[in-house]
Short mmCIF file of C-alpha atoms and ligand atoms in Angstrom, two decimals:
data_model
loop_
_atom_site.label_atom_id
_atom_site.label_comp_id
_atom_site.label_asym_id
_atom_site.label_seq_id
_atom_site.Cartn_x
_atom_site.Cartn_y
_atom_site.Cartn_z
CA UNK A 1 -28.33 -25.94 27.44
CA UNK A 2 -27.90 -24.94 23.89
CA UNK A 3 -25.41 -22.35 23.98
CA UNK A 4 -24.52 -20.07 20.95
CA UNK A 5 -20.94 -20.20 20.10
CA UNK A 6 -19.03 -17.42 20.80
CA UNK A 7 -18.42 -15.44 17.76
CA UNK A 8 -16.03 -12.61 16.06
CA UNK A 9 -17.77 -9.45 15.31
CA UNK A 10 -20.08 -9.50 12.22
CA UNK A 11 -18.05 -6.77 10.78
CA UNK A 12 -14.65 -8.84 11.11
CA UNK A 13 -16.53 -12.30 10.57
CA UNK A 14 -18.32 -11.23 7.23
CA UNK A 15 -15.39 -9.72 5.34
CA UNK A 16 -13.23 -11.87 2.76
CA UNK A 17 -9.38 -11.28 3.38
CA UNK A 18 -7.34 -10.54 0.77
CA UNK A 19 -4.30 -11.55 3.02
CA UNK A 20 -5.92 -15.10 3.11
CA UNK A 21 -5.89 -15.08 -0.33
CA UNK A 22 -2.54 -14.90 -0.64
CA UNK A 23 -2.17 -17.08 1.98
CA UNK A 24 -3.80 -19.80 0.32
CA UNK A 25 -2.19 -19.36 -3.45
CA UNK A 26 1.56 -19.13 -1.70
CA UNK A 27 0.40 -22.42 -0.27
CA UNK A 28 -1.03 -23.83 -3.64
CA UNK A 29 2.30 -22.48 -5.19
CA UNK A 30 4.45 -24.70 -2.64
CA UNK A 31 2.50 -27.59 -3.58
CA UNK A 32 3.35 -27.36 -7.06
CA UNK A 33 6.82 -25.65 -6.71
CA UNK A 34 5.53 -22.53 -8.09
CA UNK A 35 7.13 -19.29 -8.58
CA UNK A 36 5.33 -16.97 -5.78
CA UNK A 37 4.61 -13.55 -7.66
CA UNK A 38 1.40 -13.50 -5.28
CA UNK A 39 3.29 -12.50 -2.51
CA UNK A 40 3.69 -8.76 -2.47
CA UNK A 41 7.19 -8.12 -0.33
CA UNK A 42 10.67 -8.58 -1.68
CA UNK A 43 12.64 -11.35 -1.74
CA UNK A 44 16.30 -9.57 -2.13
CA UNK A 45 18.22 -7.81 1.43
CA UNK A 46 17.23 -4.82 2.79
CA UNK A 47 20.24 -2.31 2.81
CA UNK A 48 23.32 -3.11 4.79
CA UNK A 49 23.71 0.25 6.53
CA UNK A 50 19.81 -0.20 8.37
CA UNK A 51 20.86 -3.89 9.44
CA UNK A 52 24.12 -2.77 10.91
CA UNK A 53 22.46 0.46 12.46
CA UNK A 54 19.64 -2.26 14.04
CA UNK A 55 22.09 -4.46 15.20
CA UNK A 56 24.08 -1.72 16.45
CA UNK A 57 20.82 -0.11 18.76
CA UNK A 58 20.37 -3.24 19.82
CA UNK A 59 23.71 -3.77 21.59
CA UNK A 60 23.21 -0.06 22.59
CA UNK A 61 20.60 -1.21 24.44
CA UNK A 62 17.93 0.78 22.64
CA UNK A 63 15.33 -2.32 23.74
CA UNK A 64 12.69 0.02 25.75
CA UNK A 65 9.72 1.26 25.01
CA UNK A 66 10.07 4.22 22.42
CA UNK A 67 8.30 7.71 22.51
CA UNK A 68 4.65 6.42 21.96
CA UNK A 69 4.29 8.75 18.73
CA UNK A 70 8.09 8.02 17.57
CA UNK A 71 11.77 8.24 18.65
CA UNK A 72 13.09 12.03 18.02
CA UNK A 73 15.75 11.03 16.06
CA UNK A 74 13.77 9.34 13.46
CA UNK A 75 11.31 12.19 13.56
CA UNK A 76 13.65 14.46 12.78
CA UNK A 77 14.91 12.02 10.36
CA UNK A 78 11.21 12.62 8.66
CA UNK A 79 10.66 16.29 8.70
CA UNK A 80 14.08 15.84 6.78
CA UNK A 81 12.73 13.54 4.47
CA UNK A 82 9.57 15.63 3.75
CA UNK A 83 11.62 18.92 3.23
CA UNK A 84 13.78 17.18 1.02
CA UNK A 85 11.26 14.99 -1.49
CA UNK A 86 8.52 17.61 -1.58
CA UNK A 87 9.15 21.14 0.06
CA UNK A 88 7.04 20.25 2.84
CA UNK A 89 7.74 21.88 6.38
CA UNK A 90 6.56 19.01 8.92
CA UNK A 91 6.63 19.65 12.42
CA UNK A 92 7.67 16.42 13.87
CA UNK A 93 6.84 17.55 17.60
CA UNK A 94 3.30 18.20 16.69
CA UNK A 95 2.52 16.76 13.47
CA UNK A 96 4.80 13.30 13.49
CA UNK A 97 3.38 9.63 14.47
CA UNK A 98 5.29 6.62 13.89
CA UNK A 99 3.28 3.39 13.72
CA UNK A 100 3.52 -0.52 13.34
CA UNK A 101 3.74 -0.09 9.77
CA UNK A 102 1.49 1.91 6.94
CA UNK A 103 -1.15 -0.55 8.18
CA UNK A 104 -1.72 0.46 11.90
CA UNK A 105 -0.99 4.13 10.66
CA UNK A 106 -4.53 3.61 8.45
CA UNK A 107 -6.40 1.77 11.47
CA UNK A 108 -4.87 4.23 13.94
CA UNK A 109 -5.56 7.76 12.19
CA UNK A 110 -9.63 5.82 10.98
CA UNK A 111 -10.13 5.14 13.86
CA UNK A 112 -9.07 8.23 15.48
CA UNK A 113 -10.89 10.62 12.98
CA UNK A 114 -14.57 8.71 11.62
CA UNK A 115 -17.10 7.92 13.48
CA UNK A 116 -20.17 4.88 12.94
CA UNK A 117 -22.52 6.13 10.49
CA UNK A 118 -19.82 8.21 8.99
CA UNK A 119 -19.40 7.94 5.07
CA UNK A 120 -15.63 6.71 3.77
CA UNK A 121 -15.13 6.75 0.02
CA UNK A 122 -12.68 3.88 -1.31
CA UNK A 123 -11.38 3.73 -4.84
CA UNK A 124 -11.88 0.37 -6.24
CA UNK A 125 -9.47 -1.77 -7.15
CA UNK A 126 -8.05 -1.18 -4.42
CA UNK A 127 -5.39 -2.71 -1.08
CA UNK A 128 -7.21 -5.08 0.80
CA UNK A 129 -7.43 -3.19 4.22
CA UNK A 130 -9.42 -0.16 3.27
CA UNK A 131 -12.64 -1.38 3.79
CA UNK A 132 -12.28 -3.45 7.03
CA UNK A 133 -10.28 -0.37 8.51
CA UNK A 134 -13.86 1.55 7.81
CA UNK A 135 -15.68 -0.98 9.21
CA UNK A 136 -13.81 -1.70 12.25
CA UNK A 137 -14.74 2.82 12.92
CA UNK A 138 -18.34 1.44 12.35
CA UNK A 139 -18.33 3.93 9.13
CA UNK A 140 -20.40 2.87 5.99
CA UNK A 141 -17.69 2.39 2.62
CA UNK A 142 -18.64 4.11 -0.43
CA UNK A 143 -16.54 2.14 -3.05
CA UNK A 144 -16.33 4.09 -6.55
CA UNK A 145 -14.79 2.63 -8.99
CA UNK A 146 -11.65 3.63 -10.61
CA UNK A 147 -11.32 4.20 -14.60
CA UNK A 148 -9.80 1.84 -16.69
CA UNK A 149 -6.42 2.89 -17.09
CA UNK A 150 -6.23 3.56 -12.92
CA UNK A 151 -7.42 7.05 -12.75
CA UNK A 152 -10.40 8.11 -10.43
CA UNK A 153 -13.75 8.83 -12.15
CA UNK A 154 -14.69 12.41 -11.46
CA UNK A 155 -17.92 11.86 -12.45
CA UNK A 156 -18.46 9.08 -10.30
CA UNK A 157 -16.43 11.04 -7.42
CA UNK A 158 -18.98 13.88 -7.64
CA UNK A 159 -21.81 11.66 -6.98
CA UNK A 160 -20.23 9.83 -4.17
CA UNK A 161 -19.29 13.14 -2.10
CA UNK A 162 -22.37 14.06 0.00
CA UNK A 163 -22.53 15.81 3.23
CA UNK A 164 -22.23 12.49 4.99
CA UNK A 165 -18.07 11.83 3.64
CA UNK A 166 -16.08 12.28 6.75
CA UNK A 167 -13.13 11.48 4.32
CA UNK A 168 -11.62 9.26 1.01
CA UNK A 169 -8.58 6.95 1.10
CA UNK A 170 -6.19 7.34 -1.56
CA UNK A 171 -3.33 5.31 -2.61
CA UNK A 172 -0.80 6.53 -4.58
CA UNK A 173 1.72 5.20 -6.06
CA UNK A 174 -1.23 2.65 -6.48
CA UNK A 175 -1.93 -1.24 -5.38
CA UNK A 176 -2.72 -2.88 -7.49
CA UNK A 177 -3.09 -0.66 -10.20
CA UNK A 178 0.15 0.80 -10.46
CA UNK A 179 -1.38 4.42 -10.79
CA UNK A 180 0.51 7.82 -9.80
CA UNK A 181 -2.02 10.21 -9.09
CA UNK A 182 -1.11 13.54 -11.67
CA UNK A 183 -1.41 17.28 -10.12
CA UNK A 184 -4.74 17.77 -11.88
CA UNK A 185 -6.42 14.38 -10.47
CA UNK A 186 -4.97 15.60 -7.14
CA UNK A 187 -6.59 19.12 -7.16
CA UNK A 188 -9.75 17.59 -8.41
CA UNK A 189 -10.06 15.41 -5.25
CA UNK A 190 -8.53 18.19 -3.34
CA UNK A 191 -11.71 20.65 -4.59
CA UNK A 192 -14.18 17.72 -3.19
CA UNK A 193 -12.31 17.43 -0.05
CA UNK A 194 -12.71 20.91 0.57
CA UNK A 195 -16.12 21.33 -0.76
CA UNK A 196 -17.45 18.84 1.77
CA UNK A 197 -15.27 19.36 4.73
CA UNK A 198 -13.70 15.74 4.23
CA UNK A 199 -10.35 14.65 4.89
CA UNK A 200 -7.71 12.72 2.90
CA UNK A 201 -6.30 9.49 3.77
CA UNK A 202 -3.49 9.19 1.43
CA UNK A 203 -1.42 6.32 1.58
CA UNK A 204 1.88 6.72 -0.30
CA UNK A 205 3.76 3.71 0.82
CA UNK A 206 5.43 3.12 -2.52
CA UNK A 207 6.47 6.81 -2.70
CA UNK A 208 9.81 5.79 -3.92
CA UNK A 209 9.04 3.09 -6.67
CA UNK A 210 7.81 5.59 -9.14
CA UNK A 211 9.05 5.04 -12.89
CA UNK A 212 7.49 7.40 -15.83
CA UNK A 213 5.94 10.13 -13.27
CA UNK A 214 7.22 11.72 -10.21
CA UNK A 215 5.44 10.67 -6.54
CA UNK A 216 3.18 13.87 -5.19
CA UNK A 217 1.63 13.99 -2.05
CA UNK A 218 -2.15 15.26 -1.83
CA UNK A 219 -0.66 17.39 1.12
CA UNK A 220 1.01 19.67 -1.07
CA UNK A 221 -2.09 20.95 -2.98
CA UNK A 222 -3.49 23.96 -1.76
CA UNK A 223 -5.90 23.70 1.18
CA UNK A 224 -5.05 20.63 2.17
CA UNK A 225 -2.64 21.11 4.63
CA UNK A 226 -4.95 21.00 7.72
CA UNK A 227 -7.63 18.10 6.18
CA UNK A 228 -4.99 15.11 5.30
CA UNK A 229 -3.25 12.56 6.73
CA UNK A 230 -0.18 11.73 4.97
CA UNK A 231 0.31 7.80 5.63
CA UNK A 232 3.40 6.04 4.34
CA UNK A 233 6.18 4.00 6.16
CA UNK A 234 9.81 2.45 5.26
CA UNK A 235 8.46 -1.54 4.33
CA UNK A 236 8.81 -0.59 0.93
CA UNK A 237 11.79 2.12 0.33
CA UNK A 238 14.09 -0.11 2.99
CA UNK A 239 12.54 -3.34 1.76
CA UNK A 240 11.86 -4.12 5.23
CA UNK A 241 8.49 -5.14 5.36
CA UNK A 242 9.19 -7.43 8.78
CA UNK A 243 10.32 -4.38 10.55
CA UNK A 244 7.00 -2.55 11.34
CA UNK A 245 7.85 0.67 10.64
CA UNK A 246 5.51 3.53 8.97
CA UNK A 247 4.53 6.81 9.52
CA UNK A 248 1.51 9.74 9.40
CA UNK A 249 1.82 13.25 8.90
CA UNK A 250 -1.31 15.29 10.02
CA UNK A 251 -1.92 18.76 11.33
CA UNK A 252 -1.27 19.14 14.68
CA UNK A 253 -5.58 18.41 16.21
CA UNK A 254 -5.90 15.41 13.51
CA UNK A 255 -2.19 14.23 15.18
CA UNK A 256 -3.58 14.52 18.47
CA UNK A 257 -5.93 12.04 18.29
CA UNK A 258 -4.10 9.73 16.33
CA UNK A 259 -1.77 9.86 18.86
CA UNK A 260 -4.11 8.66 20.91
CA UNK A 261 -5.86 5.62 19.11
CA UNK A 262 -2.22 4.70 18.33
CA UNK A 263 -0.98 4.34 21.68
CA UNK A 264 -4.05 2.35 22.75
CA UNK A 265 -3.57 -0.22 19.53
CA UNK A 266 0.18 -0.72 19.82
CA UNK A 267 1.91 1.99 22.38
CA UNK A 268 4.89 1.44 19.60
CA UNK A 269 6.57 0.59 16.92
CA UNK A 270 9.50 -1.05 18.03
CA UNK A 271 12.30 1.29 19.29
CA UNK A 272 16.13 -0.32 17.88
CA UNK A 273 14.35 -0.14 14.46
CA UNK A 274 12.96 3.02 14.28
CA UNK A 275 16.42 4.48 15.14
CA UNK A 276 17.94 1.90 12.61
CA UNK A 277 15.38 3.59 9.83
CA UNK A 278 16.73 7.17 11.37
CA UNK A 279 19.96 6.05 9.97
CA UNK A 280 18.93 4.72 6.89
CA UNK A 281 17.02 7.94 6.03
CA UNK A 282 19.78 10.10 7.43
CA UNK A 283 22.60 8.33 5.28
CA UNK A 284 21.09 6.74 1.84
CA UNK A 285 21.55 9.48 -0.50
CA UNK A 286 19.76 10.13 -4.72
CA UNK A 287 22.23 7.16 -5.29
CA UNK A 288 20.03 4.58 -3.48
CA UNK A 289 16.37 5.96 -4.00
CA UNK A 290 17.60 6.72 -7.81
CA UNK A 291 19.14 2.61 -7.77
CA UNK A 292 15.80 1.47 -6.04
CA UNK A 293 13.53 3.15 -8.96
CA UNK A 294 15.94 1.75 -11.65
CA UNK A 295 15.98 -1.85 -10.18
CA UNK A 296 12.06 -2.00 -10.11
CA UNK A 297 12.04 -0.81 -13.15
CA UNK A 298 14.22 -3.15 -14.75
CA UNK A 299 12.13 -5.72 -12.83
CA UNK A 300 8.39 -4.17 -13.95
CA UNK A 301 10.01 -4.14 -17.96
CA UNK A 302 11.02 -8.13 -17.57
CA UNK A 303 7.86 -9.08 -15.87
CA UNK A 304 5.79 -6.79 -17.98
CA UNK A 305 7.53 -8.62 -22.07
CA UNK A 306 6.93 -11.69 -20.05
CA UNK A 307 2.76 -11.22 -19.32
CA UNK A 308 2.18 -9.25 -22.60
CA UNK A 309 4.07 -12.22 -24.88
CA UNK A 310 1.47 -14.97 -22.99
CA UNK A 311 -1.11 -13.18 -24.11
CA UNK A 312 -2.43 -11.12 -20.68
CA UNK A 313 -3.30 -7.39 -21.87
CA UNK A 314 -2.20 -4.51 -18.89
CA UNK A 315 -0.59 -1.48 -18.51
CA UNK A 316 3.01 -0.52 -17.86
CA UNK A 317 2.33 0.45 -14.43
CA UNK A 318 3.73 4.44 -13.64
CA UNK A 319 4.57 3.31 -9.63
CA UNK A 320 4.55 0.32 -7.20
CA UNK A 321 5.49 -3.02 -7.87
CA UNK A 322 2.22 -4.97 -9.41
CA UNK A 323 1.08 -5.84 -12.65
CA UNK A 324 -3.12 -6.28 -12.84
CA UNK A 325 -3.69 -8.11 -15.91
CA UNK A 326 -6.54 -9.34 -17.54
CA UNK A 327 -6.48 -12.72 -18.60
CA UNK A 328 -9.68 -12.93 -20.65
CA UNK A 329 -7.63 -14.00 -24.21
CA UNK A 330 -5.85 -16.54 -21.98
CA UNK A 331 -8.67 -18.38 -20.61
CA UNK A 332 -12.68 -18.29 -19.78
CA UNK A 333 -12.25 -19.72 -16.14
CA UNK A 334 -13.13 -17.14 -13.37
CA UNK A 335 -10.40 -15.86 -12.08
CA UNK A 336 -9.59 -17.97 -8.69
CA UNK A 337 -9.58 -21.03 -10.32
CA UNK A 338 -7.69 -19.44 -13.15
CA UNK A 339 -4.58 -18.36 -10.45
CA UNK A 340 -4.59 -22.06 -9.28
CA UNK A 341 -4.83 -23.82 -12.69
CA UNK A 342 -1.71 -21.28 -13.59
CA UNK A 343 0.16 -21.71 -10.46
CA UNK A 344 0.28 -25.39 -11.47
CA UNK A 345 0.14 -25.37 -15.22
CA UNK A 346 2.60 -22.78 -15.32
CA UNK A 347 4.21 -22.77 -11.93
CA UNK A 348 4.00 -19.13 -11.58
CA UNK A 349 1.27 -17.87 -8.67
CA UNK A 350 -0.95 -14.99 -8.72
CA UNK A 351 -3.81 -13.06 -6.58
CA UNK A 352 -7.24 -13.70 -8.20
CA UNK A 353 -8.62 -9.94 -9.22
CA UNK A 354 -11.54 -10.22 -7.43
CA UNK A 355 -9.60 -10.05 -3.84
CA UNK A 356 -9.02 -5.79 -4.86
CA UNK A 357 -12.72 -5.09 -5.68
CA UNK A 358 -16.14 -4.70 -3.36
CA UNK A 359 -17.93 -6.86 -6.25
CA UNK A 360 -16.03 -9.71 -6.95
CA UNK A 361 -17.29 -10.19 -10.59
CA UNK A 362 -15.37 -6.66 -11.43
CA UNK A 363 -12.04 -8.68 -10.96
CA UNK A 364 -13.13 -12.04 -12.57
CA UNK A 365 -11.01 -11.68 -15.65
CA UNK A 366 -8.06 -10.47 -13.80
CA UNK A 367 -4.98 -11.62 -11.91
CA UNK A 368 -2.06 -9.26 -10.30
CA UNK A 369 1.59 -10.19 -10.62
CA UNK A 370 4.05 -8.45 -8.12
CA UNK A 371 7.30 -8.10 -9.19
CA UNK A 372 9.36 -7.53 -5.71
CA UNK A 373 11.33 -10.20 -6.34
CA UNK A 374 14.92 -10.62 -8.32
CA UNK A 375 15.33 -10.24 -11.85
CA UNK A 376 16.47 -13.64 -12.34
CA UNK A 377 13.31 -14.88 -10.72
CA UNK A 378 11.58 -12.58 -12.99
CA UNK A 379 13.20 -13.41 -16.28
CA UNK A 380 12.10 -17.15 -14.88
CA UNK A 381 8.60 -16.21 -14.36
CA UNK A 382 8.38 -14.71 -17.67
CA UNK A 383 10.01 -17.08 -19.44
CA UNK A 384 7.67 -20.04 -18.14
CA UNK A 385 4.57 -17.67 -18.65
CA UNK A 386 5.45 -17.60 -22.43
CA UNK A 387 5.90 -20.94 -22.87
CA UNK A 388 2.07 -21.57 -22.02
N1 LIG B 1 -0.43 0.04 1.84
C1 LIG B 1 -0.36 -0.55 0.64
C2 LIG B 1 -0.99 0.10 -0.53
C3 LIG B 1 0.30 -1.79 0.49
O1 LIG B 1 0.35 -2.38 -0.70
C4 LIG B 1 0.89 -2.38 1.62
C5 LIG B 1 1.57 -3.69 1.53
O2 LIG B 1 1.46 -4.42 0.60
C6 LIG B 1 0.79 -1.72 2.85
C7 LIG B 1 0.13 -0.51 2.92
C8 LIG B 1 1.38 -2.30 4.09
O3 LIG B 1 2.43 -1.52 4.54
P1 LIG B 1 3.16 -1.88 5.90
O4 LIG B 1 3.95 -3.12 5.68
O5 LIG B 1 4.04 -0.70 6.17
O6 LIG B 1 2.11 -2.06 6.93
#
């Protein structure tokens, strides 16, 4: 008997993975001993204080199973945070969840809060797990296309927002763009969110990395206390993206449910490091977020001569730690073969733009650079991109 071979949901099966991308241009840039600026976490240590305070919980014997929405102490540690960064009173009994990371804080508060049919509008270009996190709720993605310097269309907003939205993801600080959503681009989206009863995803995982503009969360604009979900995490302030820690703020009903999908995905994000990131948030003062903003941009400035001198045109990105270029005065080849021919003629590897976009022809002129990596590296990178 012919039997069909078992197969992966269409949903999961049909969609192109940015992460595989990667995957396969850090492997091209082994092969030809390549500088890795594809890879988007850093390559320096994370802070002494949160590996002593992890080894430390360990030998405490903090090995069991967490509180399923987060250990108190590092809850607490996060309605300090929130007061402290942007005047915002979190209850962390009712309005705390601490995931597996920014990611499972996305999949866990989607899939708590859309339902199939439901609409979910994604700003394009945009991080690679947007759209499969709508998916996997069965939810229909509205992509809308950013403008060119980063900033959403409002025009093109208006005509995406329908009756259907359940909600729209944000990201800001921005991958890969490198945009930090202003006030008034805030209380625009804000106005559509309340027009049509939709709620905010917002996912500020580079809060922290933030150069020419301060970080401000969607949360803060009036109205919006009740209808967002505030998603961020400590991969990127700690530079601890192995750890698995992130976090979502959300009124109490939204946190309910979240609660709930979360504890079904994972049950927890594991316990010796939350308490470790307690620590770290508890005892890093101005000094370290003020040195980690300084440091990346020290490292956007070296990467950024280095791109502009070979002849890529971009913007000085305001947050995060990415450079999309366009390569189009470099070269006429589409842009995946362009990030391998580079990765070998120049030894430095990029992600092909057409990994952040639902068409890939929008991305076939463009290439993103992260720059999480030390300056000397940089200064390296930069130095062999000029001499192409
Ligand atoms: N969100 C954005 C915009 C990212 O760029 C990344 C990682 O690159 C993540 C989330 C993943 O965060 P985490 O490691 O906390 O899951």
């Amino acid at each position: 008997m012919n039997a069909e071979p078992r197969r992966a949901r269409t949903a999961v099966r049909t969609h192109s993975f940015t992460e595989s991308v990667i995957r396969e241009m850090t492997r091209v840039a082994n092969q030809h001993r390549a500088i890795n600026l594809a890879q988007g976490f850093p390559d320096f240590p994370a802070p002494e204080v949160l590996k002593e305070a992890a080894c430390a919980a360990i030998r405490a014997d903090i090995n069991q199973y967490a509180i399923t929405w987060g250990a108190p102490r590092l809850r607490r540690a996060l309605e300090a945070k929130y007061r402290r960064f942007y005047g915002m009173e979190v209850d962390g009994d009712r309005e705390i969840t601490v995931t597996c990371g920014a990611t499972e804080a996305m999949a866990a508060a989607m899939l708590a809060l859309v339902d199939p049919g439901d609409e979910v509008i994604i700003l394009e270009p945009f991080y690679e797990n947007y759209g499969p996190d709508a998916i996997l709720c069965g939810a229909k993605p509205v992509f809308v296309p950013a403008r060119e310097d980063g900033g959403p269309d409002v025009k093109a907003l208006e005509r995406a927002f329908n009756p259907g939205t359940r909600g729209i993801i944000l990201n800001t600080p921005n991958n890969p763009t490198g945009h930090v959503y202003d006030r008034d681009e805030l209380e625009t989206i804000a106005g559509l969110c309340l027009h049509y009863d939709a709620i905010a995803f917002t996912d500020e995982i580079y809060e922290h990395i933030v150069y020419e503009r301060e970080h401000l969360p969607i949360a803060t604009v009036e109205g919006m206390h009740d209808r967002t979900v505030t998603v961020s995490g400590l991969s990127k302030t700690f530079s601890i993206t192995g750890w698995r820690v992130g976090t979502i703020i959300a009124a109490p009903d939204l946190t309910d449910a979240i609660r709930k999908t979360h504890d079904f995905l994972t049950v927890g994000s594991p316990a010796p490091l939350q308490e470790a990131c307690a620590v770290g948030l508890e005892q890093l003062d101005s000094d370290y977020y003020d040195a980690l903003a300084r440091d990346y941009r020290e490292r956007r400035d070296v990467l950024f001569e280095g791109v502009s001198a070979a002849g890529f045109s971009c913007r000085r990105p305001a947050g995060s730690y990415y450079l999309l270029t366009d390569f189009s005065q470099v070269s006429d080849l589409p842009d995946d073969e362009f990030a391998v021919w580079l990765t070998r003629e120049a030894g430095v590897a990029s992600v092909p733009g057409s990994s952040f976009y639902s068409r890939p022809e929008r991305g076939r002129t463009q290439v993103r650079f992260a720059f999480c990596k030390t300056v000397e590296l940089l200064r390296e990178a930069a130095e062999r991109l000029r001499r192409l």
